[in-house]
CSV table of C-alpha atoms and ligand atoms in Angstrom, one decimal:
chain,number,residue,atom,x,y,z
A,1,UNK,CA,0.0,0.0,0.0
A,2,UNK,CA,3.0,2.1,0.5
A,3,UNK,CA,4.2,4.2,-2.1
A,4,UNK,CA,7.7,4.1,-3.2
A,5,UNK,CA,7.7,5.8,-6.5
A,6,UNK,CA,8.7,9.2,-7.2
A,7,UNK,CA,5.7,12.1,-7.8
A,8,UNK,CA,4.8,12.9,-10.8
A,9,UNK,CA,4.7,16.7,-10.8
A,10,UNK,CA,3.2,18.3,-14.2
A,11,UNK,CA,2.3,22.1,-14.6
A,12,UNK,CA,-1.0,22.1,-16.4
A,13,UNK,CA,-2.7,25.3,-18.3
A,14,UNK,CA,-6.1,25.7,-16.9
A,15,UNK,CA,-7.2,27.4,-19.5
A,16,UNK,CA,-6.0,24.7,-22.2
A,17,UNK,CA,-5.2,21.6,-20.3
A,18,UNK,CA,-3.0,19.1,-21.9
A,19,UNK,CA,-5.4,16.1,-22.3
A,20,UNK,CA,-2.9,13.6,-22.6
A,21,UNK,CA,-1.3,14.5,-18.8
A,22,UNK,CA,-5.2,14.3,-17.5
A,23,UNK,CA,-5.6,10.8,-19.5
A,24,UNK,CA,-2.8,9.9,-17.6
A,25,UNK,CA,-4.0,10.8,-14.4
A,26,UNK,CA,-7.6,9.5,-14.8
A,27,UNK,CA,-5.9,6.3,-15.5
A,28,UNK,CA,-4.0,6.1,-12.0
A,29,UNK,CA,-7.0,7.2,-10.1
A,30,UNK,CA,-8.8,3.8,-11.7
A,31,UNK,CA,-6.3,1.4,-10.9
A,32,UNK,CA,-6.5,2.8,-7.0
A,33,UNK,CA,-3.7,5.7,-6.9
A,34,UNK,CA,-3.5,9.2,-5.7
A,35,UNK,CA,-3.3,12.2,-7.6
A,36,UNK,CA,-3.5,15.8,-5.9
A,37,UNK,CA,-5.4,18.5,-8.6
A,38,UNK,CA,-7.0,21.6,-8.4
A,39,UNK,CA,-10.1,22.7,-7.5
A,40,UNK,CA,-11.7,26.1,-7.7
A,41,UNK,CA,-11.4,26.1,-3.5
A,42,UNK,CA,-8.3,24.5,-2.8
A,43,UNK,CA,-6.6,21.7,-4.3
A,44,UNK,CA,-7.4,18.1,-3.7
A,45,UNK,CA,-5.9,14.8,-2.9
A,46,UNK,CA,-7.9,12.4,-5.1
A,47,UNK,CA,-8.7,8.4,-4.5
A,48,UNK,CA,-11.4,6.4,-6.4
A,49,UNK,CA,-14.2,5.6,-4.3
A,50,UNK,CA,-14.0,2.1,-5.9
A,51,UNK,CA,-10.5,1.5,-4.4
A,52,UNK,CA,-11.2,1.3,-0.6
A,53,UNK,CA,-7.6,0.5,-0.5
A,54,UNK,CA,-6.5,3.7,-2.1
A,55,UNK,CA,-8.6,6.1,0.0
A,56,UNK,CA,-7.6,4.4,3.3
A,57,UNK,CA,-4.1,5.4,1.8
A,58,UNK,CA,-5.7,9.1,1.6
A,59,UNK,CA,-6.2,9.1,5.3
A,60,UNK,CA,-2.4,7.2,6.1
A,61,UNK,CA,-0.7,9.6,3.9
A,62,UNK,CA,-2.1,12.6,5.2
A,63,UNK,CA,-2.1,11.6,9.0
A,64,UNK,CA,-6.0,12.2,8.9
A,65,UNK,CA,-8.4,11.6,11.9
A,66,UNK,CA,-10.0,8.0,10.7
A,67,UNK,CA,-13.2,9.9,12.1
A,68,UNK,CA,-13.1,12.5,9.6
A,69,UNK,CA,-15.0,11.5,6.5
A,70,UNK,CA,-14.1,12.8,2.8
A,71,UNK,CA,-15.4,15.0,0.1
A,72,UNK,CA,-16.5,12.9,-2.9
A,73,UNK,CA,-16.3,14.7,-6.0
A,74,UNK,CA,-18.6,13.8,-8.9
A,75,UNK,CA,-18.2,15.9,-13.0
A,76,UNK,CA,-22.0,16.1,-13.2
A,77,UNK,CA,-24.9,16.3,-11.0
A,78,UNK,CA,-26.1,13.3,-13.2
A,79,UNK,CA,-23.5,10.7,-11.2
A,80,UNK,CA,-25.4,11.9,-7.9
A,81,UNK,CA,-27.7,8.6,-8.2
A,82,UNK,CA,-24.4,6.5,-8.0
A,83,UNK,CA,-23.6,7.8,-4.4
A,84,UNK,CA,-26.4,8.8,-2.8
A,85,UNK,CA,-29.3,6.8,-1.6
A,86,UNK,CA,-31.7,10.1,-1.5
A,87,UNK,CA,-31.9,13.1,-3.5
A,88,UNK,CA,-34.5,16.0,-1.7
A,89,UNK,CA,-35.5,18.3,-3.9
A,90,UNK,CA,-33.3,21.0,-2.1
A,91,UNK,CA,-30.6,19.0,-3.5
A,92,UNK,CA,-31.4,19.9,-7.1
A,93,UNK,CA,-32.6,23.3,-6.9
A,94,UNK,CA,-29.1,23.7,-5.2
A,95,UNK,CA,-26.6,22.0,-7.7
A,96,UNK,CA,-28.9,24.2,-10.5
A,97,UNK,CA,-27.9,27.1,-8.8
A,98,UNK,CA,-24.7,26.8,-7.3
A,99,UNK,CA,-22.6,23.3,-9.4
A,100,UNK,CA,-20.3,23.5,-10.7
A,101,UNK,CA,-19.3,25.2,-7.7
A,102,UNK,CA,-18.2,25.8,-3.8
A,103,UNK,CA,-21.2,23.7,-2.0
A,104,UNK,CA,-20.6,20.5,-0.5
A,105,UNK,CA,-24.3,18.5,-0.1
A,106,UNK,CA,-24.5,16.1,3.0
A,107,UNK,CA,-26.9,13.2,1.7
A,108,UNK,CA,-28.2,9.5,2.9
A,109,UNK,CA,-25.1,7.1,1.6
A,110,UNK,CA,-25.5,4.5,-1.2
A,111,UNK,CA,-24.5,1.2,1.0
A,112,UNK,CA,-22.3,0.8,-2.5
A,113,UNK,CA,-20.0,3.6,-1.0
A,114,UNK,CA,-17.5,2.3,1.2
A,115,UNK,CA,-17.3,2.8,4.5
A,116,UNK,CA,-13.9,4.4,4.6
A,117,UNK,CA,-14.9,7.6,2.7
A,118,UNK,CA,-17.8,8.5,5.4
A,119,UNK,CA,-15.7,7.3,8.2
A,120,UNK,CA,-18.9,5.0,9.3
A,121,UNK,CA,-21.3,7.6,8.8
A,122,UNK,CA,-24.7,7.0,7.2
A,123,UNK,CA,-24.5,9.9,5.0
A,124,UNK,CA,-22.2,11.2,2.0
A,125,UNK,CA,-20.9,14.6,1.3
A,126,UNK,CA,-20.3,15.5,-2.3
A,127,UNK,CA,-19.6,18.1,-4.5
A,128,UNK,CA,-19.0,19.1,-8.0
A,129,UNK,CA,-16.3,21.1,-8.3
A,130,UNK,CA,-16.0,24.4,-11.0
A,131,UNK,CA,-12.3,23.8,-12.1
A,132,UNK,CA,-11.8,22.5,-16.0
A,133,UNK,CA,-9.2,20.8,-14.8
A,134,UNK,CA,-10.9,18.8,-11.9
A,135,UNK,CA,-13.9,18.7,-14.1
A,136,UNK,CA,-12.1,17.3,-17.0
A,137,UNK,CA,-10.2,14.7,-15.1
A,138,UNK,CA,-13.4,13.4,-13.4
A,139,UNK,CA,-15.3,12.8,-16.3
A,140,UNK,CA,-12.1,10.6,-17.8
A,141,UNK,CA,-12.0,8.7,-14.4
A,142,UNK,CA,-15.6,8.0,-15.2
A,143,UNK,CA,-15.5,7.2,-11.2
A,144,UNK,CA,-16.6,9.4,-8.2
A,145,UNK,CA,-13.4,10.5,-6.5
A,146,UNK,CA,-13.0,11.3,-2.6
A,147,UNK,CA,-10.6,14.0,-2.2
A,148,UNK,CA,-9.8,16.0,1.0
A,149,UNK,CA,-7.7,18.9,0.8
A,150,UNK,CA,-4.3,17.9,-0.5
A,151,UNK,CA,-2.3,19.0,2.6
A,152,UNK,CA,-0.5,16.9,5.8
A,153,UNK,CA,-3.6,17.4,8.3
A,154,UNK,CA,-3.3,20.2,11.0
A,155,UNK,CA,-1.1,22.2,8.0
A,156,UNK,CA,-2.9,24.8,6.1
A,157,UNK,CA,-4.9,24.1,2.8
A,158,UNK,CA,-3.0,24.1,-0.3
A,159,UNK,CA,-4.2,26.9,-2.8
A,160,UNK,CA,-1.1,26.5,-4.9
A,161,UNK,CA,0.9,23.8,-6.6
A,162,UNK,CA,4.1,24.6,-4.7
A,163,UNK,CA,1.8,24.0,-0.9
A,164,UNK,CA,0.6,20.5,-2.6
A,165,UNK,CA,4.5,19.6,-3.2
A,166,UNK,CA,5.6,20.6,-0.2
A,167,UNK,CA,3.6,18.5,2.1
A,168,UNK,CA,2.9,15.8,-0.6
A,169,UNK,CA,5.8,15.0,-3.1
A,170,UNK,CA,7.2,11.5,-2.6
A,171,UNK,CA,3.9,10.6,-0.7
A,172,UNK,CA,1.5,10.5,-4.0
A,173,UNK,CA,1.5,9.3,-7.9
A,174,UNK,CA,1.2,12.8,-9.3
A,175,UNK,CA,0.2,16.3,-8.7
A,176,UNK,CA,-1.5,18.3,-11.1
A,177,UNK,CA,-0.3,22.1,-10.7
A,178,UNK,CA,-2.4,24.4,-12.6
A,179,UNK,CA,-1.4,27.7,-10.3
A,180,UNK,CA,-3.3,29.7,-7.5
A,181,UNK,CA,-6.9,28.2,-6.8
A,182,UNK,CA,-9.7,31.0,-7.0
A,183,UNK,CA,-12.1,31.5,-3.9
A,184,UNK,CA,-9.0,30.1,-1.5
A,185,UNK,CA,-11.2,28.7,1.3
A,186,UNK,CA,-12.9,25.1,1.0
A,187,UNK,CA,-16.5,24.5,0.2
A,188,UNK,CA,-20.1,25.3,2.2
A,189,UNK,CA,-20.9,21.9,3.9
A,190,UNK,CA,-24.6,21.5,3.9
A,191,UNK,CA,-26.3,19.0,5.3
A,192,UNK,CA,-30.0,18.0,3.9
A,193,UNK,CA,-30.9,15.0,5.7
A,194,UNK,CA,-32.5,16.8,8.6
A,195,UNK,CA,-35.8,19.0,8.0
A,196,UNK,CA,-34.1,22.1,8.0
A,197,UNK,CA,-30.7,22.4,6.0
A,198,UNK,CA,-27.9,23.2,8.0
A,199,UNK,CA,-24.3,24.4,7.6
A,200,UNK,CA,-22.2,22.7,8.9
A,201,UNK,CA,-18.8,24.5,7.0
A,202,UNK,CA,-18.9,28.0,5.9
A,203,UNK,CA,-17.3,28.3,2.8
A,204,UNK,CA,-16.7,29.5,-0.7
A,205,UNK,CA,-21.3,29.5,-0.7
A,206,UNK,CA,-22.2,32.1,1.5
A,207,UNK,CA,-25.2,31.8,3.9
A,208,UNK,CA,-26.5,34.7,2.4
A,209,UNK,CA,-26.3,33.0,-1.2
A,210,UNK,CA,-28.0,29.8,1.0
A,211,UNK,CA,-30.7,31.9,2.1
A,212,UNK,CA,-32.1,33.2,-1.2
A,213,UNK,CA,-32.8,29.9,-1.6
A,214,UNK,CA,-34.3,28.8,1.5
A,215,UNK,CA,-35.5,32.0,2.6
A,216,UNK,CA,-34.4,34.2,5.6
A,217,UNK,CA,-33.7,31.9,8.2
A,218,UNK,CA,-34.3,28.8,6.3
A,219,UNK,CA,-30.9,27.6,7.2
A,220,UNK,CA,-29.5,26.8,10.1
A,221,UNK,CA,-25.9,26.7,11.2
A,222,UNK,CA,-23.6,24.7,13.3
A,223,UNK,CA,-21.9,26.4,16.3
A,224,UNK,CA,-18.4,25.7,15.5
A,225,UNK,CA,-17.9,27.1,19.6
A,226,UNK,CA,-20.5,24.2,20.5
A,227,UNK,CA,-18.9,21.2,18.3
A,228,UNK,CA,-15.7,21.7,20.4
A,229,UNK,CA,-17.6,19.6,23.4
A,230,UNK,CA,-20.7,17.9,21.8
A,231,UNK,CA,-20.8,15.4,19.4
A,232,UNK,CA,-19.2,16.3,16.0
A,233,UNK,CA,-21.6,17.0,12.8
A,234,UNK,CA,-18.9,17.8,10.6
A,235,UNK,CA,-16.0,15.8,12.2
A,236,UNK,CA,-13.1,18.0,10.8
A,237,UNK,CA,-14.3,20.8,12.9
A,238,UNK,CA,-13.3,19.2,16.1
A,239,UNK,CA,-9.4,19.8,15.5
A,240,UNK,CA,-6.9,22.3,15.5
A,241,UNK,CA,-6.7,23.0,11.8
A,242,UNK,CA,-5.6,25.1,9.1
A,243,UNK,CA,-2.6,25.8,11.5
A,244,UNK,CA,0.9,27.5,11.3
A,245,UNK,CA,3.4,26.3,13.4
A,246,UNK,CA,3.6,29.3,15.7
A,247,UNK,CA,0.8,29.9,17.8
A,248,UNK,CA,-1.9,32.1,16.6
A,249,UNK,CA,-4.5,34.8,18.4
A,250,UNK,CA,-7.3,36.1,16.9
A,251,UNK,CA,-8.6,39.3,17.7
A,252,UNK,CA,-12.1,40.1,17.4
A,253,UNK,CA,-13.8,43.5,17.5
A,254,UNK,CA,-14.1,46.9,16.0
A,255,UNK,CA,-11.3,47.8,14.0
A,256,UNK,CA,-9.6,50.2,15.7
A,257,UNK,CA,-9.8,49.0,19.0
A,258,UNK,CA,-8.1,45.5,17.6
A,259,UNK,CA,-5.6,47.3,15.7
A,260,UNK,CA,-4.7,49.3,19.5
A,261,UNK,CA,-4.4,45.8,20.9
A,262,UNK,CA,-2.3,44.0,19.0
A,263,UNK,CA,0.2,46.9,18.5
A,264,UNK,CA,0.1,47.1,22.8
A,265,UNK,CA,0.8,43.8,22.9
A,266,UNK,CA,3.4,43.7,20.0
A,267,UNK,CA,5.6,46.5,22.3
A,268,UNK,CA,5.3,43.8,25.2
A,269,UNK,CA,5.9,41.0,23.2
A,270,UNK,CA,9.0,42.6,22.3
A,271,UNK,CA,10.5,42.0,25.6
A,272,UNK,CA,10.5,38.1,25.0
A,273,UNK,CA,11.8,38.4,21.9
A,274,UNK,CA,9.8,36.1,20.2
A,275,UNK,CA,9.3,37.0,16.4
A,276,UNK,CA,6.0,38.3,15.9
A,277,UNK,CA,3.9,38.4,12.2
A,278,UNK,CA,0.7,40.4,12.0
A,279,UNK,CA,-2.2,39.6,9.7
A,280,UNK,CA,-4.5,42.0,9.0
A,281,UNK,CA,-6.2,44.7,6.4
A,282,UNK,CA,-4.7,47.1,3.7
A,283,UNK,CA,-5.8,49.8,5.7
A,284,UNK,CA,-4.4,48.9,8.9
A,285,UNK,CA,-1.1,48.6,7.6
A,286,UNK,CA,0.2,52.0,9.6
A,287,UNK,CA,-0.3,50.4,13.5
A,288,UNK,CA,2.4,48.2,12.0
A,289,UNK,CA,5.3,49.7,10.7
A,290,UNK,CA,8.3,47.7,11.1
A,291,UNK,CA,7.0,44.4,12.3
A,292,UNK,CA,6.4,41.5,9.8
A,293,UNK,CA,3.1,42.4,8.3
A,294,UNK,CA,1.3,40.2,6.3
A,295,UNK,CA,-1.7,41.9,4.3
A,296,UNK,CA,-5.4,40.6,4.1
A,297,UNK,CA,-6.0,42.6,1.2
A,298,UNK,CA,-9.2,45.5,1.4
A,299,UNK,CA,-11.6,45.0,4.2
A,300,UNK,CA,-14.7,45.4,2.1
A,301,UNK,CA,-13.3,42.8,-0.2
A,302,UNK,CA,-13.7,39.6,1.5
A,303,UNK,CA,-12.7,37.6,-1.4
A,304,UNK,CA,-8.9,39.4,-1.6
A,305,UNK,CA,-8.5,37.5,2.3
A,306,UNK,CA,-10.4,34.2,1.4
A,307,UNK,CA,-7.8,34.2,-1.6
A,308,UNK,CA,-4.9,34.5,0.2
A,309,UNK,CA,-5.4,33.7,4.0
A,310,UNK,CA,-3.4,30.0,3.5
A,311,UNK,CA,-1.0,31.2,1.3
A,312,UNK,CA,0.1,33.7,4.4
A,313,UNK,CA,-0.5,31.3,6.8
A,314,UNK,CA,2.4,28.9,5.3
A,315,UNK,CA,4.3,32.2,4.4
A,316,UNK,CA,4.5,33.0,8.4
A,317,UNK,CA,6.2,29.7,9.1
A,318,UNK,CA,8.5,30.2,6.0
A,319,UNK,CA,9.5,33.8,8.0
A,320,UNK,CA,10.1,32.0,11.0
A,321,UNK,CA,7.3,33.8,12.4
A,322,UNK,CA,7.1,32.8,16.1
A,323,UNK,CA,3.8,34.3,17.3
A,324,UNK,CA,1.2,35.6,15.5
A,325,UNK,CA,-1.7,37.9,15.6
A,326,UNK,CA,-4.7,37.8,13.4
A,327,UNK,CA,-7.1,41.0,13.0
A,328,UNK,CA,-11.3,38.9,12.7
A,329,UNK,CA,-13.0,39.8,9.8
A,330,UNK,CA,-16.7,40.7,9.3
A,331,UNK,CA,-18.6,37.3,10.0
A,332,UNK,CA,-21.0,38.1,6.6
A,333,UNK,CA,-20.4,36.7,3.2
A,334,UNK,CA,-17.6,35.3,2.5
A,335,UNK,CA,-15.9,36.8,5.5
A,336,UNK,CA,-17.8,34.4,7.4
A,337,UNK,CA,-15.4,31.2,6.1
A,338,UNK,CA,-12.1,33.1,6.4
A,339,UNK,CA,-13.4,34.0,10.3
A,340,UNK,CA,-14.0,30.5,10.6
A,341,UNK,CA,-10.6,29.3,9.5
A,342,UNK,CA,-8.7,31.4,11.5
A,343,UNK,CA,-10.7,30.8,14.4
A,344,UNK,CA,-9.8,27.0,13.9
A,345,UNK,CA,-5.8,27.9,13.2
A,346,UNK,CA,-6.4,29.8,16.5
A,347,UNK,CA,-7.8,26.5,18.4
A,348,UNK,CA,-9.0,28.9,21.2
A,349,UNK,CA,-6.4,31.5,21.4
A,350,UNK,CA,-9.1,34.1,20.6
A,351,UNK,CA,-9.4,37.8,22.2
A,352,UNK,CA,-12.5,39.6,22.2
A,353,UNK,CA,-11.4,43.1,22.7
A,354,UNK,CA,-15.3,45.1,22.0
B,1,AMP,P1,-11.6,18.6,3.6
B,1,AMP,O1,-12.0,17.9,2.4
B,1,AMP,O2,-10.3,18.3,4.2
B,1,AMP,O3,-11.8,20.1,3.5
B,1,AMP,O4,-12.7,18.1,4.7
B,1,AMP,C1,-14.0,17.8,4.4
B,1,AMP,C2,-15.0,18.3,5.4
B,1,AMP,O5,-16.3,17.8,5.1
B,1,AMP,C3,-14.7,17.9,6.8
B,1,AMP,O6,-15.0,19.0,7.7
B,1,AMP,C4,-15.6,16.8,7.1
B,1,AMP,O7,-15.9,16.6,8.4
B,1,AMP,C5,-16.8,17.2,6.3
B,1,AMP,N1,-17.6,16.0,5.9
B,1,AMP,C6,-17.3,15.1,5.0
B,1,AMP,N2,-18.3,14.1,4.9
B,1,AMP,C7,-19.2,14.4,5.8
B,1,AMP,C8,-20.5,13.8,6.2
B,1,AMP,N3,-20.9,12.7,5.7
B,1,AMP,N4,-21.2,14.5,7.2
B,1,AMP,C9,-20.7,15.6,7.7
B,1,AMP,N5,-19.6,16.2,7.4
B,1,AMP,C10,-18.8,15.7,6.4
B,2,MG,MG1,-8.9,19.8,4.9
């Protein structure tokens, strides 16, 4: 089961793709390999769900939880019937609205799905993803393929080839680099097999987005606060995640008063000499003059921070950053998935300041 080979690593156009590299890869997918690709969220370590062998690999080579079930990703809404037992309505008015895209759909499981890929769980989540090259590769696979995020677990996601090699290369068959992934933070998880729909992972699908479907209110969400203690809905949520190496605190509150905070605790901090890196807006760049500032992008453009926030989270480590501060976004839009990520590469190092 081990895999002593050397990584294939090919750069691939998105815009053209070379069909013959993708052949390639389809074809180790069916015979029960591994082959990281990219996704319009972040990139993904792919296994055939027909090779139970190959996704319990999945889990070995990326040191996952064996209680933290995968992703499966399917080219068509039309290859839903060959996973899931159940399709609600929701389900379709969903995938017509938002697949290709960033929503993950909890279902009832097809008993044909093995057991591995739900980690015991009665349900399924799946997804189709809106990348030509994940796209294009699925439909030559002709097989639904469970992929996770192509990272070690505990490291951040990868949103560009170079992330994927550095925690995969010599683990996998091949990686498929096609550049910087788009929205930057993983899909929505929704789950439909209760009578209300319920997120369980904010993501690239805001809740707002959710809601004009369902109506104001007509989705429900998972406290992520609350999943810490109780009984995990969406098992990945229960770990520290998304994490550099140096500790991380999140600061939550108005602007201003957060900006105060961290710079008062940056002059304290530098009394233990511990290196310290600061994330935070565009426009806040001027509390930080001199320390290692790492830039969210514009404030009111939630999408700038979604893009980049794992990028910078590996780029810290690569500094040698030693402690780290984090200014909250908004919790609306997409804002809501970035707050939710760095609250888990926090895992409880948060400061309300107001
Ligand atoms: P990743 O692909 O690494 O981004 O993780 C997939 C996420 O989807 C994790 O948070 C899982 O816990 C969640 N997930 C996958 N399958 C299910 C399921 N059947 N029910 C609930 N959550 C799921
Ligand atoms: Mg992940």
């Amino acid at each position: 089961m081990e895999y002593l080979g050397k990584t294939k690593i090919i750069k691939i156009d998105p815009e053209k793709p070379d069909e013959a590299y993708l052949q390639e890869a389809a074809a180790i997918l069916r015979r029960g390999g591994l082959v990281a690709f990219p996704t319009e969220t972040v990139y993904g370590l792919g296994a055939a769900v027909t090779h139970p062998q190959a996704i319990q690999r999945v889990y070995a080579v990326k040191g996952r939880p064996a209680d933290n079930p995968l992703i499966v990703h399917l080219d068509s809404f039309r290859r839903l019937p060959a996973v899931a037992a159940g399709i609600p309505p929701a389900a379709r008015r969903l995938a017509e609205k938002f697949w290709p895209g960033p929503l993950t759909m909890v279902l009832p499981k097809k008993t044909t799905v093995p057991e591995e890929v739900s980690a015991g769980l009665p349900t399924v989540a799946v997804r189709v993803p809106a990348h030509s090259v994940a796209l294009r590769l699925l439909q030559l696979a002709g097989v639904p393929v469970a992929a996770p995020s192509a990272n070690l677990s505990g490291r951040p996601s990868p949103t560009r080839g170079s992330h994927v090699a550095e925690d995969l290369d010599g683990l996998v068959e091949m990686i498929l680099d096609a550049g910087p992934t788009g929205v930057g933070v993983e899909s929505t998880v929704l789950d439909l097999t209760e009578e209300t729909p319920r997120i369980l992972r904010p993501g690239g699908v805001t809740r707002e987005m959710l809601e004009e479907v369902f109506g104001f209110g007509g989705v429900e969400e998972a406290d992520p606060v609350a999943m810490e203690s109780g009984r995990p809905v969406a098992p990945g949520m229960k770990y520290r995640h998304y994490a550099p190496k140096a500790p991380l605190y999140l600061v939550v509150g108005e602007p201003a008063r957060v900006n105060r905070y961290i710079a008062d605790r940056l002059a304290e901090d530098g009394k233990t000499r511990r290196k310290p890196a600061v994330l935070a807006y565009e426009e806040d760049r001027d509390y930080y003059r001199g320390v290692l500032f790492f830039s969210l992008g514009e404030r009111e453009k939630p999408e700038e921070a979604a893009e980049r926030l794992f990028s910078l989270l590996r780029a810290c480590d690569e500094a040698g950053a030693e402690l780290i501060y984090a200014v909250a976004p908004s919790r609306t839009g997409l804002g809501r998935a970035v707050f939710n990520r760095l609250w888990k590469a926090a895992g409880g190092n948060v400061v309300e300041v107001g």
